[in-house]
Short mmCIF file of C-alpha atoms in Angstrom, two decimals:
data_model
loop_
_atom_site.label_atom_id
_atom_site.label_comp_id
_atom_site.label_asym_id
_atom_site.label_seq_id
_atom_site.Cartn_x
_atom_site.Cartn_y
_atom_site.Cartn_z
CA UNK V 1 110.14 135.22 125.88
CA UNK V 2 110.54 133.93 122.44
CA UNK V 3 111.33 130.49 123.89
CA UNK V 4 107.65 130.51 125.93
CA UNK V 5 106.31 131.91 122.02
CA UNK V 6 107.78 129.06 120.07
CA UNK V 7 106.15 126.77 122.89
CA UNK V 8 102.83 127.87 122.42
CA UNK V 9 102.68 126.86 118.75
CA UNK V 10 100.41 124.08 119.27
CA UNK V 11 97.98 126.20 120.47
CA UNK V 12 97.67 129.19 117.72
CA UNK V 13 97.55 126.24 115.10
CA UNK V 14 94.63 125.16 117.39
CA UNK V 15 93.27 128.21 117.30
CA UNK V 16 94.00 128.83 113.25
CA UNK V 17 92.20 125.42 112.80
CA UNK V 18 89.26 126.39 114.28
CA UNK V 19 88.70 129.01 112.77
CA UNK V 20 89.61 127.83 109.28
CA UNK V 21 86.64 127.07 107.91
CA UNK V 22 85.73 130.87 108.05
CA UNK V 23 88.26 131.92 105.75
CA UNK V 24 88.12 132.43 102.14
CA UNK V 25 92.06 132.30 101.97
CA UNK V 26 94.02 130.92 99.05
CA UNK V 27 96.62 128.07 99.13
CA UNK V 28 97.63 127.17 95.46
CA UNK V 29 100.16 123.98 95.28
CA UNK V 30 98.63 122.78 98.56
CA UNK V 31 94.70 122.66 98.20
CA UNK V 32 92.84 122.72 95.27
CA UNK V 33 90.00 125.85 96.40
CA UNK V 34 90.23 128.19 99.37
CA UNK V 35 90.75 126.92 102.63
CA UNK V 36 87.11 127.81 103.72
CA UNK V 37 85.65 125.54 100.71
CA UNK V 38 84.12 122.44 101.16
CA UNK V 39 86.66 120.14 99.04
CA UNK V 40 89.35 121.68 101.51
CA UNK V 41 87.81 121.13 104.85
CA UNK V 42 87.11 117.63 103.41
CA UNK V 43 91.04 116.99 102.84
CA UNK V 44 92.18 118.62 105.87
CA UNK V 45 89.39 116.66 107.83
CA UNK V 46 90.90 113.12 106.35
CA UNK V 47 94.57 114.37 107.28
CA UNK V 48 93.31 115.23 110.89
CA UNK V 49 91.73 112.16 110.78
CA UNK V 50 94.78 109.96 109.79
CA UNK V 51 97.17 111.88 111.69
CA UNK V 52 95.00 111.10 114.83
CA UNK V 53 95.19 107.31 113.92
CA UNK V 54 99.17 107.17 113.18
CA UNK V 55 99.15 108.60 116.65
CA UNK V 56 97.24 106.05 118.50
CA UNK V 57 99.11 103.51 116.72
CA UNK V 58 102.42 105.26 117.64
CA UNK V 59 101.49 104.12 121.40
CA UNK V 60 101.94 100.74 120.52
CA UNK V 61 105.39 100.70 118.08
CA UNK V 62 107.06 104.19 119.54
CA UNK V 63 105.88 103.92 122.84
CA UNK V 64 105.61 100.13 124.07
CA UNK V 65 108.00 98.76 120.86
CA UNK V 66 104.77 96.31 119.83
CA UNK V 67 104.85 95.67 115.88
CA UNK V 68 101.34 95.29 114.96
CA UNK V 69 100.05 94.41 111.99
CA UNK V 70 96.64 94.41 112.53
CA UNK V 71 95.71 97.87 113.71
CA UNK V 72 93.14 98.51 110.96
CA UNK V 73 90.80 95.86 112.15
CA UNK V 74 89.96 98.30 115.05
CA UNK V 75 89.61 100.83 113.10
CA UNK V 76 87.37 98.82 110.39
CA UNK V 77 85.15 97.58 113.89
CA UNK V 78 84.85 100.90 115.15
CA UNK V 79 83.52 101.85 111.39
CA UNK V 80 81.03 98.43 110.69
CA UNK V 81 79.96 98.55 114.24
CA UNK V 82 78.64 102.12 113.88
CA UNK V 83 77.36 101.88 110.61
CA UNK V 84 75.51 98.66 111.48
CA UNK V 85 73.89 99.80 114.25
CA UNK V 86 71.97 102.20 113.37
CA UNK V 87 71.35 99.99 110.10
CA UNK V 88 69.98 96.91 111.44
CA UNK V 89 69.65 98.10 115.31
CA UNK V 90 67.86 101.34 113.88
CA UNK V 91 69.87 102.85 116.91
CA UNK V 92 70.24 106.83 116.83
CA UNK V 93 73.77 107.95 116.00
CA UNK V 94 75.17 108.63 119.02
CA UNK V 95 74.04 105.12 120.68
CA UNK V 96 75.69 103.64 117.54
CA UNK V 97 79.07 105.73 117.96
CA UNK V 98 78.97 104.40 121.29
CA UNK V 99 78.03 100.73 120.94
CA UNK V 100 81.64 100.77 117.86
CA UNK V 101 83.54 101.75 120.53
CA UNK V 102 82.83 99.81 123.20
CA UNK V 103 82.44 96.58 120.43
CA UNK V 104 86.26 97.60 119.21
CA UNK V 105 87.31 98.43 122.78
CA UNK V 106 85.91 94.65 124.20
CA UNK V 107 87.88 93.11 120.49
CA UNK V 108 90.75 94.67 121.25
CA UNK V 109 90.45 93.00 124.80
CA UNK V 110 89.97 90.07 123.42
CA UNK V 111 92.50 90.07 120.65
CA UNK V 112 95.31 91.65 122.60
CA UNK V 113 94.89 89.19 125.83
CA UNK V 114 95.84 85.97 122.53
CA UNK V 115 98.12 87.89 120.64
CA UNK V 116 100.45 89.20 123.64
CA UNK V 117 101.02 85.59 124.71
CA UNK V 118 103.75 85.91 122.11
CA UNK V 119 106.42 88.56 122.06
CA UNK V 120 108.48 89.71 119.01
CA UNK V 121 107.85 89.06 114.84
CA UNK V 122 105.51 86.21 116.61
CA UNK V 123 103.05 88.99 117.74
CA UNK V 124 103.32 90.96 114.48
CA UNK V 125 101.48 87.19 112.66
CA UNK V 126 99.61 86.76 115.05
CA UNK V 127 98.06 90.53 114.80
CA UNK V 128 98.38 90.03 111.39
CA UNK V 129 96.52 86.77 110.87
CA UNK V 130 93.53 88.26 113.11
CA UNK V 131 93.39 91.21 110.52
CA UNK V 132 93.32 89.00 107.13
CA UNK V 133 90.40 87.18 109.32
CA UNK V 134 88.83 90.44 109.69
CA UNK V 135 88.93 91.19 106.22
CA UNK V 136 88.32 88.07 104.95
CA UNK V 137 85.12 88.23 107.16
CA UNK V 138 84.11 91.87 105.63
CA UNK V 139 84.44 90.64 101.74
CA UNK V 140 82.52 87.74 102.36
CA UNK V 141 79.52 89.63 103.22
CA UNK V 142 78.16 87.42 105.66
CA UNK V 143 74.21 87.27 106.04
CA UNK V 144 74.07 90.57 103.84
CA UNK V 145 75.63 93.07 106.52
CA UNK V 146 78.74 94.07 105.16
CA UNK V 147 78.07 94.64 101.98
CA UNK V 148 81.12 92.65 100.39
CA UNK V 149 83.54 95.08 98.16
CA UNK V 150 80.66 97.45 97.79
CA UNK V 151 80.16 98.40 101.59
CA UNK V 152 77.43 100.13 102.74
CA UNK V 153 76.36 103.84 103.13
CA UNK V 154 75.22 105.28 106.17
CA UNK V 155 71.66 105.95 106.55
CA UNK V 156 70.53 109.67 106.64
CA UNK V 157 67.77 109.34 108.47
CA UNK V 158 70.00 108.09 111.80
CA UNK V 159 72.27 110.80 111.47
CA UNK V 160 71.60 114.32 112.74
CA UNK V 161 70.40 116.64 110.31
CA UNK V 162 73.51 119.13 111.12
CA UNK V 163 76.12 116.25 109.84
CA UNK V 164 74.04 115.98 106.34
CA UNK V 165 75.02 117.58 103.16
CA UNK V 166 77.76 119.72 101.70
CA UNK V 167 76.50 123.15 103.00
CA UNK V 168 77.63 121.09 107.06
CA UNK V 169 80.88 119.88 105.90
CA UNK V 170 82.87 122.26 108.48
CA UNK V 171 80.69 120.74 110.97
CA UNK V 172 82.50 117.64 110.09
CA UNK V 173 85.80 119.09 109.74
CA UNK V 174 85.40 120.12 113.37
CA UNK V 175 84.22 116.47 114.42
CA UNK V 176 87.77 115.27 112.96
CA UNK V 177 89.79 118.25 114.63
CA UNK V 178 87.68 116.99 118.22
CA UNK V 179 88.86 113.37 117.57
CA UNK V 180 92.55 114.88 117.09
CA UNK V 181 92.66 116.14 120.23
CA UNK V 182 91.00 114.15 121.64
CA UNK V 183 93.48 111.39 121.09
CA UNK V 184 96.43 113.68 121.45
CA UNK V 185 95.37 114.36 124.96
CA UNK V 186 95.28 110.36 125.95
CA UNK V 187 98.29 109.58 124.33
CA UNK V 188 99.87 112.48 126.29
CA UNK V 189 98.27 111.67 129.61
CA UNK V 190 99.13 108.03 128.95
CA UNK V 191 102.81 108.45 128.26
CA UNK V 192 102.74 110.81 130.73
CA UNK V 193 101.56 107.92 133.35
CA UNK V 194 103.43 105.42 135.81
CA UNK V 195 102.18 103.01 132.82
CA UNK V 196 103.94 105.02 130.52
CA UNK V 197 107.00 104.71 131.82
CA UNK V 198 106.66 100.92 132.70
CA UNK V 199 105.92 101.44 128.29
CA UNK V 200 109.27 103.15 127.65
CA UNK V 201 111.01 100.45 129.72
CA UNK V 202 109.15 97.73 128.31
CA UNK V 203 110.50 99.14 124.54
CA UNK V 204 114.33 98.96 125.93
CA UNK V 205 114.43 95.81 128.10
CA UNK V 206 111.66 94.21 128.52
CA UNK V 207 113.40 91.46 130.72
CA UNK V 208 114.61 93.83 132.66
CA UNK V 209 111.18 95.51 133.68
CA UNK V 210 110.60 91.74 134.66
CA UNK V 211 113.37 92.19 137.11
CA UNK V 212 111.81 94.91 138.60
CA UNK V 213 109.26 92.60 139.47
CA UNK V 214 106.93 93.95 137.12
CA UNK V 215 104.47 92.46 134.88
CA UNK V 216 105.11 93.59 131.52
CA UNK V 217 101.94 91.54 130.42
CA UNK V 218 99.44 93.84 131.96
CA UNK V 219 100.80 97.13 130.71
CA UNK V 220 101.18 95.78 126.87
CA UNK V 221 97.79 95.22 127.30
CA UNK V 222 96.68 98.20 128.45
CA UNK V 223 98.50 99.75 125.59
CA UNK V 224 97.07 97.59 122.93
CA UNK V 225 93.83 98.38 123.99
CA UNK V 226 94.25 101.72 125.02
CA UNK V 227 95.03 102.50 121.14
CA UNK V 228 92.51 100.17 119.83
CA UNK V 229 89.67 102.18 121.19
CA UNK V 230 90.97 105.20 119.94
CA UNK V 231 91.29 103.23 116.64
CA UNK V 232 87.82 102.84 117.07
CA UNK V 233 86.57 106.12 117.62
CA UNK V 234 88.27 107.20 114.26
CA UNK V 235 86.26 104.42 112.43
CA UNK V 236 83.15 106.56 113.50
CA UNK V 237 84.63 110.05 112.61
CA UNK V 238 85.98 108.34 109.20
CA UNK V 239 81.30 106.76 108.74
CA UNK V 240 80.62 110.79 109.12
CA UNK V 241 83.52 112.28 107.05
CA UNK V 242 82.96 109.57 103.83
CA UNK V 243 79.06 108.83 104.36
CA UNK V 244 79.72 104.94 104.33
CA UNK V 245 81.97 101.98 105.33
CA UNK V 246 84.09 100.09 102.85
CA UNK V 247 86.21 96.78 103.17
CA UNK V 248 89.53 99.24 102.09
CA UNK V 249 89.19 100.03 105.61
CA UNK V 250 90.47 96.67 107.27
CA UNK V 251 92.62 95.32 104.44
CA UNK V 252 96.36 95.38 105.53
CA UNK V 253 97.18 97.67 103.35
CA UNK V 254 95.27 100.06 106.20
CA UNK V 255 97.95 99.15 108.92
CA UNK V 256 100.72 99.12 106.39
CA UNK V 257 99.64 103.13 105.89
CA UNK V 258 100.02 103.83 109.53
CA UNK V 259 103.33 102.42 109.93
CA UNK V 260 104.79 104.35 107.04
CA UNK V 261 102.97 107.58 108.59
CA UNK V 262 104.72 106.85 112.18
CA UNK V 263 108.20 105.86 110.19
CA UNK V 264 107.74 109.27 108.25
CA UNK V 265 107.23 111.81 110.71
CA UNK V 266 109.35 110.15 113.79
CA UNK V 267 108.54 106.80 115.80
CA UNK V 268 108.27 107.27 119.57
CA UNK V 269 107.86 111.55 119.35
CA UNK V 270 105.05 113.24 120.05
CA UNK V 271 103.97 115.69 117.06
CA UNK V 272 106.11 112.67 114.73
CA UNK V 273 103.07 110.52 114.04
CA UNK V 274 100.24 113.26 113.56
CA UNK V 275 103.29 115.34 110.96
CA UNK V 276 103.80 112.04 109.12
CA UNK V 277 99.77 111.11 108.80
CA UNK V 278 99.07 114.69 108.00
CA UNK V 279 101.62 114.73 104.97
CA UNK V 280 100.94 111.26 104.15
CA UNK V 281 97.20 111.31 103.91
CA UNK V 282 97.60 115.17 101.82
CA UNK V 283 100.47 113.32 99.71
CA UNK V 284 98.16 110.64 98.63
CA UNK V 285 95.59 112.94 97.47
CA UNK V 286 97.30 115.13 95.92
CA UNK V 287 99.75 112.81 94.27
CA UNK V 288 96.98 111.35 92.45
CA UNK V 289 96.08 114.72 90.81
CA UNK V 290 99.68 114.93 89.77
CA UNK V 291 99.85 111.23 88.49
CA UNK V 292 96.65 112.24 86.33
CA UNK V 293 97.28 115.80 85.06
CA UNK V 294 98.27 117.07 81.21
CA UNK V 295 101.41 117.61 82.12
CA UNK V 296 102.84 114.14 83.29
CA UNK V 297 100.26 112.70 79.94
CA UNK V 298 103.21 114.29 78.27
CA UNK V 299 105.97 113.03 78.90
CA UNK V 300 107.89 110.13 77.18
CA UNK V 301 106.67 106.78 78.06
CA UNK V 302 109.66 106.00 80.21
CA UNK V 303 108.98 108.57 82.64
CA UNK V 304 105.36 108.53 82.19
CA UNK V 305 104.44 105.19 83.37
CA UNK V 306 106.19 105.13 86.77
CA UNK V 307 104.71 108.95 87.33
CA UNK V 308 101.21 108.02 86.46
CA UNK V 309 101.20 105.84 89.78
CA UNK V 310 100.81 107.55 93.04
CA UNK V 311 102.22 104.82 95.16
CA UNK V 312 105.22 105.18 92.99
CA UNK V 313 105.40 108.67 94.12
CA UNK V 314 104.56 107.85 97.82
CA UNK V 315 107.38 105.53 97.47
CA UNK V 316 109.85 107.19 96.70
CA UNK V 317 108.79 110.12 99.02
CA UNK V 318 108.87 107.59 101.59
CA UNK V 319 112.66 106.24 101.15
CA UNK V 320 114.03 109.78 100.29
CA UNK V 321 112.79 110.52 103.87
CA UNK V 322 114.08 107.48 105.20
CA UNK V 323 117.66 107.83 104.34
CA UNK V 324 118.02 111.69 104.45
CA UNK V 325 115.83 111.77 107.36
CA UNK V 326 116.48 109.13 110.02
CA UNK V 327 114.72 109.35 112.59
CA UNK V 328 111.79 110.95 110.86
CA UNK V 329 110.42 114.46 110.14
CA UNK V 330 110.42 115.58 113.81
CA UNK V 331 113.76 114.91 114.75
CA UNK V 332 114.79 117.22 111.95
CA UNK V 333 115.06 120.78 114.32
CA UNK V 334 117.05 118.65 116.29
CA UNK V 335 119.23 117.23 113.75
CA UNK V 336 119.53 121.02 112.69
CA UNK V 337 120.36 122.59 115.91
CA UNK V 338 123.33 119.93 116.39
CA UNK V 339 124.93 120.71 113.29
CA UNK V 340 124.76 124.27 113.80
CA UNK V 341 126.82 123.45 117.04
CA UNK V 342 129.27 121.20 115.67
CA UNK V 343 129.66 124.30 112.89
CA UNK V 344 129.98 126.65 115.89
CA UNK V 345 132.69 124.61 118.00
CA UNK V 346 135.05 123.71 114.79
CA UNK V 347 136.64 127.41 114.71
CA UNK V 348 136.99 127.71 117.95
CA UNK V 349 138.79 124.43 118.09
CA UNK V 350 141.23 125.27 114.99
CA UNK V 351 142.13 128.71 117.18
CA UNK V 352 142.77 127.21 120.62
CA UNK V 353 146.28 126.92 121.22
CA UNK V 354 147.68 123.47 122.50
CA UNK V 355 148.11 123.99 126.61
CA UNK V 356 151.63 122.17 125.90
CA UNK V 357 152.73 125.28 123.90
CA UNK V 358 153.60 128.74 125.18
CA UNK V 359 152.76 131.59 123.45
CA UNK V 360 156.24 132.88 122.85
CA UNK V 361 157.84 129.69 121.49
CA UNK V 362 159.45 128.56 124.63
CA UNK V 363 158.59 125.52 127.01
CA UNK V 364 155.73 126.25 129.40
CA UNK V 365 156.46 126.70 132.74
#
């Protein structure tokens, strides 16, 4: 019985999300107001958001063992897209969220049929020379529709009058939490698939699926555009949760992020990716308060420089992990449970008597 309780932890912590933005509770160290307030649901929403993302992209590097560099440029279409249809289109919102997806979804098509022509570090420049395209493309602010470094805001009047203002923020809190399980439930049903298996085998040998007389071709595909559309969709949810889109969005820098929040919480698991985008995406935030409060002001210059700089701080969060922690944050109960068993079986190996002696001193029998 406790066994079937531990296993049903993903759904109270469902449940406790949902119902989160009713309660007025507390959570000094970890959010700044109570978890009901509007500044927390706004933080939470972003890790949900990012922990979704890390977990699409895990489909690609855990799943099918495809380095990409160039993840973020779905995720920057799916977030343009949007934004620009209803700008220049004047489309409603919800004809806009769908035109991003199906415009990252047919990119990703598109993208992923070139850059899979190539296997290995070849496929991570390729992915990652589309990308620096992409963001080249956004800066330059062609014909006036990106907005260069500035971006552009989402216009009120497309979006529904229940997204708008600070008094609706849970409603977008529980637009982010949709989107995370959302994606949680494809990735599951896709690994779970005859296509995720031909994935797994594709990340140990791929020559030897080939044997099999299987096309590994097809199923990377599928893959890479599986997760791009998912990329996609969180473009959309991250238009609602910031109000605009900005060209941080397809830098490199973007995809660089997800990797270290699949590295973080465990490549190739299946809570790994959302744990390491949840802790990344809260780590960044609230590193920065750290970086710019009295009390690290006050230290000696030594110690205050490098602490004033919240990548420092990600940093070195980041290769602590690493080398304590390989493997990644998920693979921690099991890294646990086997020491406790290698504790457990040392006595009882120390006790045992050698079957070539007898217990009385003489020569066995």
């Amino acid at each position: 019985m406790l066994r079937r309780g531990l296993r049903s932890w993903p759904i109270a912590l469902l449940i406790l999300l949902l119902v989160a933005p009713y309660s007025a509770l507390p959570v000094p160290g970890l959010l700044d107001g109570p978890l009901g307030s509007p500044g927390s649901l706004q933080l939470i929403a972003l890790c949900l958001l990012y922990g979704a993302l890390a977990s699409g992209y895990d489909l690609l590097l855990g799943r099918t063992g495809l380095l990409s560099f160039g993840h973020a440029l779905y995720f920057a279409t799916g977030l343009y897209t949007t934004d620009l249809a209803m700008l220049e289109l004047r489309l409603p919102f919800a004809a806009a969220a769908v035109f991003g997806v199906a415009c990252t979804v047919a990119l990703a098509l598109l993208l992923g049929s070139v850059s899979l022509r190539v296997t290995g570090i070849g496929f991570s420049m390729v992915t990652l020379a589309f990308a620096q395209a992409g963001s080249i493309l956004v800066q330059r602010n062609p014909g006036g529709l990106t907005g260069g470094e500035e971006g552009r805001s989402a216009p009120a009047d497309r979006l529904p009058a229940a997204l708008l203002g600070i008094e609706n923020t849970a409603n977008l809190y529980w637009i982010a939490l949709a989107y995370l399980v959302l994606t949680l439930a494809a990735v599951h049903w896709a690994v779970s698939s005859p296509a995720g298996r031909v994935w797994e085998g594709i990340r140990e040998n791929e020559r030897r699926v080939e044997v099999l007389g299987l096309r590994p071709y097809g199923y990377k595909l599928i893959a890479f555009v599986l997760a791009g559309g998912l990329a996609g969709a969180g473009g959309v949810v991250y238009l609602l949760l910031t109000g605009g889109a900005t060209p941080q969005a397809a830098t490199s820098d973007a995809t660089l992020s997800l990797l270290v929040m699949v590295v973080l919480g465990g490549s190739g698991t299946r809570w790994g990716p959302l744990l390491g985008g949840v802790i990344y995406t809260w780590a960044g935030h609230r590193l920065g308060d750290l970086a710019n409060s009295a009390a690290v002001a006050d230290l000696p210059a030594i110690l205050r420089v490098p602490l004033s700089q919240p990548l420092f701080l990600l940093g070195g969060l980041f290769v602590a992990v690493v080398y304590v922690l390989p493997g990644g944050l998920a693979r921690l109960p099991a890294r646990i449970r086997a020491a406790r068993a290698t504790r457990s079986a040392r006595p009882a190996g120390r006790s045992a008597v050698p079957p070539s002696a007898s217990p009385t001193g003489g020569s066995p029998a």
